[in-house]
């Protein structure tokens, strides 16, 4: 089932999410809905707060290097093959190394992005799977970038918060009207949810 994605301005995006303690069918269904929702929105990651649940869980794609498309010079058609789809429950970064600069954007802040987000180049993450079993992995490059972005969502942090002070201010100023519009839409969505009895 495709879930509505919460927009910038929805307070759930600013809340610190709580640990997942129950590993049951509800959790498995949520993860599967989140994967479907992420694909539907053409995203590479989605955190539970983005679908309104303040739980420490995200889904993320691990992509391979860009595949050259024959005779296509247009960058926007670059496709990265999906190597794996990950579900990380109660994730924690236990070590970080180096730095990388990459574009960053967010399904909860549609249409806005930055070209030069600085994040750690590689991270070691511990997490649980949907059965509660512990895992550890090391991620590099794009996947490491995605993990850091999604993990931030679990602490109520949005990508532009990670910009240096002046760049953050510039981002908020440049996109003031789009962000205000998102906040209005987020409020309207909240109102609508309150008015609609849960089936
Ligand atoms: Zn995001």
CSV table of C-alpha atoms and ligand atoms in Angstrom, one decimal:
chain,number,residue,atom,x,y,z
A,1,UNK,CA,0.0,0.0,0.0
A,2,UNK,CA,1.3,3.4,-0.9
A,3,UNK,CA,1.4,5.7,2.1
A,4,UNK,CA,1.0,9.5,2.0
A,5,UNK,CA,4.4,11.1,2.5
A,6,UNK,CA,4.4,13.8,5.2
A,7,UNK,CA,5.6,17.2,4.0
A,8,UNK,CA,7.9,19.8,5.5
A,9,UNK,CA,5.9,21.6,8.2
A,10,UNK,CA,4.4,18.4,9.6
A,11,UNK,CA,5.6,18.2,13.3
A,12,UNK,CA,6.3,14.5,13.0
A,13,UNK,CA,9.3,15.3,10.9
A,14,UNK,CA,10.8,17.3,13.7
A,15,UNK,CA,10.3,14.7,16.5
A,16,UNK,CA,12.8,12.3,17.8
A,17,UNK,CA,11.6,8.8,16.9
A,18,UNK,CA,11.4,6.0,19.5
A,19,UNK,CA,13.1,2.6,19.4
A,20,UNK,CA,11.2,-0.3,17.7
A,21,UNK,CA,10.5,-2.9,20.4
A,22,UNK,CA,8.0,-5.1,18.8
A,23,UNK,CA,9.0,-7.2,15.7
A,24,UNK,CA,5.6,-8.4,14.4
A,25,UNK,CA,3.5,-8.5,11.2
A,26,UNK,CA,2.6,-4.9,11.7
A,27,UNK,CA,6.2,-3.9,11.5
A,28,UNK,CA,6.8,-6.1,8.4
A,29,UNK,CA,3.7,-4.7,6.7
A,30,UNK,CA,4.9,-1.1,7.5
A,31,UNK,CA,8.4,-1.9,6.0
A,32,UNK,CA,6.8,-3.3,2.9
A,33,UNK,CA,4.5,-0.3,2.5
A,34,UNK,CA,7.4,2.0,3.0
A,35,UNK,CA,9.4,0.2,0.2
A,36,UNK,CA,6.4,0.5,-2.1
A,37,UNK,CA,6.0,4.2,-1.2
A,38,UNK,CA,9.7,4.9,-1.8
A,39,UNK,CA,9.6,3.3,-5.2
A,40,UNK,CA,6.4,5.1,-6.1
A,41,UNK,CA,8.0,8.4,-5.2
A,42,UNK,CA,11.3,7.6,-7.1
A,43,UNK,CA,13.2,7.9,-3.9
A,44,UNK,CA,16.3,6.1,-2.6
A,45,UNK,CA,15.3,6.1,1.0
A,46,UNK,CA,12.3,6.7,3.3
A,47,UNK,CA,12.2,6.9,7.1
A,48,UNK,CA,9.2,6.0,9.2
A,49,UNK,CA,8.5,9.6,10.4
A,50,UNK,CA,8.0,10.5,6.8
A,51,UNK,CA,4.9,8.3,6.7
A,52,UNK,CA,3.8,9.7,10.1
A,53,UNK,CA,5.3,7.1,12.5
A,54,UNK,CA,7.9,8.3,15.0
A,55,UNK,CA,9.7,4.9,14.9
A,56,UNK,CA,13.4,4.2,14.4
A,57,UNK,CA,13.2,2.5,11.1
A,58,UNK,CA,14.0,3.3,7.5
A,59,UNK,CA,14.2,1.7,4.1
A,60,UNK,CA,17.0,2.5,1.7
A,61,UNK,CA,18.3,1.4,-1.7
A,62,UNK,CA,21.9,0.5,-2.2
A,63,UNK,CA,22.8,1.5,-5.7
A,64,UNK,CA,25.7,0.5,-8.0
A,65,UNK,CA,27.7,2.9,-10.1
A,66,UNK,CA,26.0,4.9,-12.8
A,67,UNK,CA,25.5,2.8,-16.0
A,68,UNK,CA,26.3,4.6,-19.1
A,69,UNK,CA,23.4,4.7,-21.5
A,70,UNK,CA,24.6,4.4,-25.2
A,71,UNK,CA,24.5,7.6,-27.1
A,72,UNK,CA,22.8,9.5,-24.3
A,73,UNK,CA,24.6,12.6,-23.2
A,74,UNK,CA,21.8,13.8,-20.9
A,75,UNK,CA,22.9,13.3,-17.3
A,76,UNK,CA,19.3,13.1,-16.0
A,77,UNK,CA,18.9,9.7,-17.7
A,78,UNK,CA,21.8,8.2,-15.8
A,79,UNK,CA,20.6,5.0,-14.1
A,80,UNK,CA,22.2,3.4,-11.1
A,81,UNK,CA,21.3,-0.3,-10.8
A,82,UNK,CA,19.8,-1.4,-7.5
A,83,UNK,CA,22.2,-3.7,-5.7
A,84,UNK,CA,20.0,-4.2,-2.6
A,85,UNK,CA,17.0,-2.9,-0.7
A,86,UNK,CA,17.7,-2.5,3.0
A,87,UNK,CA,15.4,-2.2,6.0
A,88,UNK,CA,17.2,-0.9,9.0
A,89,UNK,CA,15.5,-1.0,12.4
A,90,UNK,CA,17.0,0.9,15.4
A,91,UNK,CA,20.1,1.8,13.3
A,92,UNK,CA,23.1,3.4,14.9
A,93,UNK,CA,26.3,4.7,13.2
A,94,UNK,CA,29.2,3.4,15.2
A,95,UNK,CA,32.0,4.9,13.2
A,96,UNK,CA,32.6,7.4,10.4
A,97,UNK,CA,35.4,8.1,8.1
A,98,UNK,CA,36.4,10.7,5.5
A,99,UNK,CA,34.1,13.1,3.8
A,100,UNK,CA,32.2,13.3,0.5
A,101,UNK,CA,30.2,16.0,-1.3
A,102,UNK,CA,27.0,15.0,-3.0
A,103,UNK,CA,23.6,16.4,-3.9
A,104,UNK,CA,20.9,16.0,-1.3
A,105,UNK,CA,17.2,16.2,-1.4
A,106,UNK,CA,14.2,14.8,0.4
A,107,UNK,CA,10.8,13.2,-0.4
A,108,UNK,CA,9.3,15.4,2.3
A,109,UNK,CA,10.7,18.5,0.8
A,110,UNK,CA,9.8,17.8,-2.9
A,111,UNK,CA,11.5,19.8,-5.6
A,112,UNK,CA,14.2,21.3,-3.5
A,113,UNK,CA,17.8,20.1,-3.2
A,114,UNK,CA,21.3,21.2,-2.6
A,115,UNK,CA,24.2,20.2,-4.9
A,116,UNK,CA,27.0,20.1,-2.4
A,117,UNK,CA,26.1,18.4,0.9
A,118,UNK,CA,29.1,17.3,2.9
A,119,UNK,CA,28.7,14.0,4.6
A,120,UNK,CA,30.9,11.2,5.9
A,121,UNK,CA,32.4,9.1,3.1
A,122,UNK,CA,32.0,5.8,4.9
A,123,UNK,CA,30.0,4.8,7.9
A,124,UNK,CA,29.7,1.6,10.0
A,125,UNK,CA,26.1,0.9,11.0
A,126,UNK,CA,24.6,-1.5,13.5
A,127,UNK,CA,20.8,-2.2,13.1
A,128,UNK,CA,18.2,-4.9,13.5
A,129,UNK,CA,16.3,-6.6,10.8
A,130,UNK,CA,12.5,-7.2,10.8
A,131,UNK,CA,12.9,-10.2,13.0
A,132,UNK,CA,15.0,-8.3,15.5
A,133,UNK,CA,18.3,-10.0,14.6
A,134,UNK,CA,21.3,-7.7,15.0
A,135,UNK,CA,23.4,-6.8,11.9
A,136,UNK,CA,26.4,-4.6,11.1
A,137,UNK,CA,27.5,-3.3,7.8
A,138,UNK,CA,29.9,-0.8,6.4
A,139,UNK,CA,28.6,1.6,3.7
A,140,UNK,CA,30.5,3.9,1.3
A,141,UNK,CA,29.8,6.6,-1.1
A,142,UNK,CA,26.2,7.1,-2.2
A,143,UNK,CA,24.8,4.4,0.1
A,144,UNK,CA,26.6,6.0,3.1
A,145,UNK,CA,25.2,9.3,2.1
A,146,UNK,CA,21.6,7.9,2.0
A,147,UNK,CA,22.0,6.2,5.4
A,148,UNK,CA,23.1,9.4,7.0
A,149,UNK,CA,20.2,11.3,5.5
A,150,UNK,CA,17.6,8.7,6.6
A,151,UNK,CA,19.1,8.3,10.1
A,152,UNK,CA,18.9,12.0,10.6
A,153,UNK,CA,15.1,11.7,10.0
A,154,UNK,CA,14.9,9.6,13.1
A,155,UNK,CA,16.3,12.5,15.1
A,156,UNK,CA,14.1,15.1,13.5
A,157,UNK,CA,16.9,16.5,11.4
A,158,UNK,CA,16.3,17.6,7.8
A,159,UNK,CA,19.0,17.8,5.2
A,160,UNK,CA,19.3,21.6,5.1
A,161,UNK,CA,20.0,21.5,8.8
A,162,UNK,CA,23.3,19.9,7.9
A,163,UNK,CA,24.4,22.9,5.8
A,164,UNK,CA,26.9,25.4,7.2
A,165,UNK,CA,25.1,28.2,9.0
A,166,UNK,CA,25.2,30.7,6.1
A,167,UNK,CA,24.3,28.2,3.5
A,168,UNK,CA,21.3,27.0,5.6
A,169,UNK,CA,20.2,30.6,5.9
A,170,UNK,CA,20.5,31.1,2.1
A,171,UNK,CA,18.6,27.9,1.4
A,172,UNK,CA,15.7,28.9,3.6
A,173,UNK,CA,15.7,32.4,2.2
A,174,UNK,CA,15.9,31.3,-1.5
A,175,UNK,CA,13.1,28.8,-1.1
A,176,UNK,CA,11.0,30.8,1.4
A,177,UNK,CA,7.8,30.7,-0.7
A,178,UNK,CA,8.1,27.0,-1.7
A,179,UNK,CA,8.7,26.1,1.9
A,180,UNK,CA,5.8,28.2,3.1
A,181,UNK,CA,3.6,26.5,0.5
A,182,UNK,CA,4.7,23.1,1.8
A,183,UNK,CA,3.9,24.1,5.4
A,184,UNK,CA,0.4,25.1,4.2
A,185,UNK,CA,0.0,21.8,2.4
A,186,UNK,CA,1.3,19.9,5.5
A,187,UNK,CA,-1.3,21.7,7.7
A,188,UNK,CA,-4.1,20.9,5.2
A,189,UNK,CA,-3.1,17.2,5.2
A,190,UNK,CA,-3.2,17.2,9.0
A,191,UNK,CA,-6.6,18.7,9.0
A,192,UNK,CA,-7.8,16.3,6.4
A,193,UNK,CA,-6.5,13.3,8.5
A,194,UNK,CA,-8.3,14.6,11.5
A,195,UNK,CA,-11.5,14.9,9.6
A,196,UNK,CA,-11.3,11.4,8.1
A,197,UNK,CA,-12.2,8.6,10.5
A,198,UNK,CA,-9.6,5.8,10.3
A,199,UNK,CA,-11.1,2.8,8.4
B,1,LIG,ZN1,14.5,12.8,3.6
